[in-house]
PDB file of C-alpha atoms in Angstrom:
ATOM      1  CA  UNK E  18     122.337  49.177 123.905  1.00 43.00           C
ATOM      2  CA  UNK E  19     120.298  52.398 124.179  1.00 47.00           C
ATOM      3  CA  UNK E  20     116.655  52.372 123.184  1.00 47.00           C
ATOM      4  CA  UNK E  21     117.000  55.494 121.028  1.00 47.00           C
ATOM      5  CA  UNK E  22     120.022  56.092 118.856  1.00 49.00           C
ATOM      6  CA  UNK E  23     120.920  58.856 116.443  1.00 52.00           C
ATOM      7  CA  UNK E  24     122.865  56.583 114.121  1.00 51.00           C
ATOM      8  CA  UNK E  25     122.084  56.478 110.422  1.00 49.00           C
ATOM      9  CA  UNK E  26     121.753  52.695 110.694  1.00 54.00           C
ATOM     10  CA  UNK E  27     118.685  52.966 112.932  1.00 47.00           C
ATOM     11  CA  UNK E  28     117.146  55.645 110.725  1.00 58.00           C
ATOM     12  CA  UNK E  29     117.679  53.538 107.628  1.00 62.00           C
ATOM     13  CA  UNK E  30     115.925  50.570 109.225  1.00 64.00           C
ATOM     14  CA  UNK E  31     112.975  52.800 110.135  1.00 66.00           C
ATOM     15  CA  UNK E  32     112.765  54.025 106.557  1.00 66.00           C
ATOM     16  CA  UNK E  33     112.921  50.469 105.276  1.00 70.00           C
ATOM     17  CA  UNK E  34     109.880  49.670 107.429  1.00 72.00           C
ATOM     18  CA  UNK E  35     107.843  52.777 106.648  1.00 76.00           C
ATOM     19  CA  UNK E  36     108.298  52.729 102.870  1.00 72.00           C
ATOM     20  CA  UNK E  37     106.477  49.471 101.979  1.00 78.00           C
ATOM     21  CA  UNK E  38     103.869  49.786 104.720  1.00 79.00           C
ATOM     22  CA  UNK E  39     102.943  53.336 103.677  1.00 81.00           C
ATOM     23  CA  UNK E  40     102.767  52.281 100.025  1.00 78.00           C
ATOM     24  CA  UNK E  41     100.392  49.452 100.938  1.00 80.00           C
ATOM     25  CA  UNK E  42      98.273  51.827 103.026  1.00 82.00           C
ATOM     26  CA  UNK E  43      97.806  54.108  99.993  1.00 80.00           C
ATOM     27  CA  UNK E  44      96.228  51.102  98.286  1.00 79.00           C
ATOM     28  CA  UNK E  45      94.048  50.454 101.322  1.00 81.00           C
ATOM     29  CA  UNK E  46      92.826  54.057 101.237  1.00 79.00           C
ATOM     30  CA  UNK E  47      92.037  53.851  97.529  1.00 73.00           C
ATOM     31  CA  UNK E  48      90.163  50.584  98.036  1.00 78.00           C
ATOM     32  CA  UNK E  49      88.210  52.152 100.891  1.00 79.00           C
ATOM     33  CA  UNK E  50      87.282  55.130  98.705  1.00 77.00           C
ATOM     34  CA  UNK E  51      86.042  52.799  95.966  1.00 75.00           C
ATOM     35  CA  UNK E  52      83.948  50.746  98.369  1.00 76.00           C
ATOM     36  CA  UNK E  53      82.539  53.905  99.940  1.00 73.00           C
ATOM     37  CA  UNK E  54      81.557  55.273  96.541  1.00 72.00           C
ATOM     38  CA  UNK E  55      79.564  52.103  95.886  1.00 75.00           C
ATOM     39  CA  UNK E  56      77.936  52.276  99.327  1.00 71.00           C
ATOM     40  CA  UNK E  57      77.097  55.961  98.914  1.00 69.00           C
ATOM     41  CA  UNK E  58      75.524  55.408  95.501  1.00 68.00           C
ATOM     42  CA  UNK E  59      73.395  52.525  96.829  1.00 69.00           C
ATOM     43  CA  UNK E  60      72.372  54.262 100.065  1.00 65.00           C
ATOM     44  CA  UNK E  61      72.116  57.703  98.392  1.00 69.00           C
ATOM     45  CA  UNK E  62      73.840  59.240 101.405  1.00 66.00           C
ATOM     46  CA  UNK E  63      76.992  61.302 101.298  1.00 68.00           C
ATOM     47  CA  UNK E  64      79.730  60.880 103.876  1.00 73.00           C
ATOM     48  CA  UNK E  65      82.917  62.685 104.808  1.00 82.00           C
ATOM     49  CA  UNK E  66      84.863  59.412 104.974  1.00 79.00           C
ATOM     50  CA  UNK E  67      85.960  59.318 101.332  1.00 81.00           C
ATOM     51  CA  UNK E  68      87.423  62.827 101.660  1.00 84.00           C
ATOM     52  CA  UNK E  69      89.259  61.773 104.817  1.00 87.00           C
ATOM     53  CA  UNK E  70      90.632  58.697 103.070  1.00 86.00           C
ATOM     54  CA  UNK E  71      91.826  60.802 100.120  1.00 87.00           C
ATOM     55  CA  UNK E  72      93.751  63.086 102.495  1.00 91.00           C
ATOM     56  CA  UNK E  73      94.974  59.981 104.280  1.00 90.00           C
ATOM     57  CA  UNK E  74      96.311  58.541 101.019  1.00 90.00           C
ATOM     58  CA  UNK E  75      98.284  61.753 100.461  1.00 92.00           C
ATOM     59  CA  UNK E  76      99.770  61.530 103.956  1.00 93.00           C
ATOM     60  CA  UNK E  77     100.777  57.911 103.402  1.00 89.00           C
ATOM     61  CA  UNK E  78     102.267  58.893 100.036  1.00 91.00           C
ATOM     62  CA  UNK E  79     104.277  61.625 101.777  1.00 92.00           C
ATOM     63  CA  UNK E  80     105.536  59.084 104.309  1.00 90.00           C
ATOM     64  CA  UNK E  81     106.441  56.604 101.589  1.00 89.00           C
ATOM     65  CA  UNK E  82     108.245  59.123  99.373  1.00 90.00           C
ATOM     66  CA  UNK E  83     110.171  60.730 102.214  1.00 90.00           C
ATOM     67  CA  UNK E  84     111.324  57.331 103.496  1.00 86.00           C
ATOM     68  CA  UNK E  85     112.251  56.265  99.958  1.00 85.00           C
ATOM     69  CA  UNK E  86     114.330  59.385  99.347  1.00 87.00           C
ATOM     70  CA  UNK E  87     115.905  59.067 102.788  1.00 83.00           C
ATOM     71  CA  UNK E  88     117.192  55.662 101.725  1.00 80.00           C
ATOM     72  CA  UNK E  89     118.705  57.204  98.585  1.00 83.00           C
ATOM     73  CA  UNK E  90     120.576  60.069 100.259  1.00 78.00           C
ATOM     74  CA  UNK E  91     124.117  59.983 101.526  1.00 73.00           C
ATOM     75  CA  UNK E  92     123.857  63.057 103.774  1.00 77.00           C
ATOM     76  CA  UNK E  93     123.088  62.193 107.433  1.00 75.00           C
ATOM     77  CA  UNK E  94     121.388  65.563 108.039  1.00 79.00           C
ATOM     78  CA  UNK E  95     118.976  65.077 105.149  1.00 80.00           C
ATOM     79  CA  UNK E  96     118.447  61.465 106.143  1.00 81.00           C
ATOM     80  CA  UNK E  97     117.351  62.514 109.630  1.00 83.00           C
ATOM     81  CA  UNK E  98     115.038  65.254 108.324  1.00 86.00           C
ATOM     82  CA  UNK E  99     113.378  62.969 105.805  1.00 86.00           C
ATOM     83  CA  UNK E 100     113.104  60.175 108.347  1.00 86.00           C
ATOM     84  CA  UNK E 101     111.376  62.534 110.782  1.00 88.00           C
ATOM     85  CA  UNK E 102     108.996  63.667 108.031  1.00 90.00           C
ATOM     86  CA  UNK E 103     108.244  60.025 107.217  1.00 88.00           C
ATOM     87  CA  UNK E 104     107.557  59.241 110.885  1.00 89.00           C
ATOM     88  CA  UNK E 105     105.327  62.262 111.452  1.00 92.00           C
ATOM     89  CA  UNK E 106     103.309  61.848 108.269  1.00 93.00           C
ATOM     90  CA  UNK E 107     102.900  58.097 108.873  1.00 90.00           C
ATOM     91  CA  UNK E 108     101.623  58.636 112.411  1.00 91.00           C
ATOM     92  CA  UNK E 109      99.299  61.445 111.271  1.00 93.00           C
ATOM     93  CA  UNK E 110      97.959  59.211 108.503  1.00 91.00           C
ATOM     94  CA  UNK E 111      97.306  56.352 110.913  1.00 89.00           C
ATOM     95  CA  UNK E 112      95.426  58.695 113.263  1.00 91.00           C
ATOM     96  CA  UNK E 113      93.395  60.080 110.358  1.00 91.00           C
ATOM     97  CA  UNK E 114      92.617  56.561 109.143  1.00 88.00           C
ATOM     98  CA  UNK E 115      91.296  55.691 112.594  1.00 88.00           C
ATOM     99  CA  UNK E 116      89.101  58.793 112.454  1.00 88.00           C
ATOM    100  CA  UNK E 117      87.882  57.815 108.989  1.00 86.00           C
ATOM    101  CA  UNK E 118      86.993  54.367 110.325  1.00 83.00           C
ATOM    102  CA  UNK E 119      84.806  55.955 112.984  1.00 84.00           C
ATOM    103  CA  UNK E 120      83.101  58.128 110.359  1.00 83.00           C
ATOM    104  CA  UNK E 121      82.511  55.097 108.138  1.00 78.00           C
ATOM    105  CA  UNK E 122      81.153  53.028 111.001  1.00 77.00           C
ATOM    106  CA  UNK E 123      78.780  55.608 112.421  1.00 77.00           C
ATOM    107  CA  UNK E 124      77.820  57.675 109.353  1.00 69.00           C
ATOM    108  CA  UNK E 125      76.496  54.729 107.389  1.00 59.00           C
ATOM    109  CA  UNK E 126      74.477  53.328 110.306  1.00 59.00           C
ATOM    110  CA  UNK E 127      72.557  56.480 111.218  1.00 53.00           C
TER     111      UNK E 127
END
């Protein structure tokens, strides 16, 4: 069995994984923004992290919606395009979240 396949079955399973994980990550971003707002008001220091997490939430929302609509479509071409969008936005959001974690860790300690 090949590692990579272009079948709709594989794409559908990817979308089924991305959709709930990305939706949960939107909640994680919103929770992080809320906690940061409390920390910023107590420490009276502004940080870029809440802005990064807001952008991150939008990227996760894009991943979740594109994977959701990919599951709803019958056209294989649209399925592949939406699945690729879901993959790319999910990976970009995870990278941005890692960057936001570094900002949170080091901005609040200095």
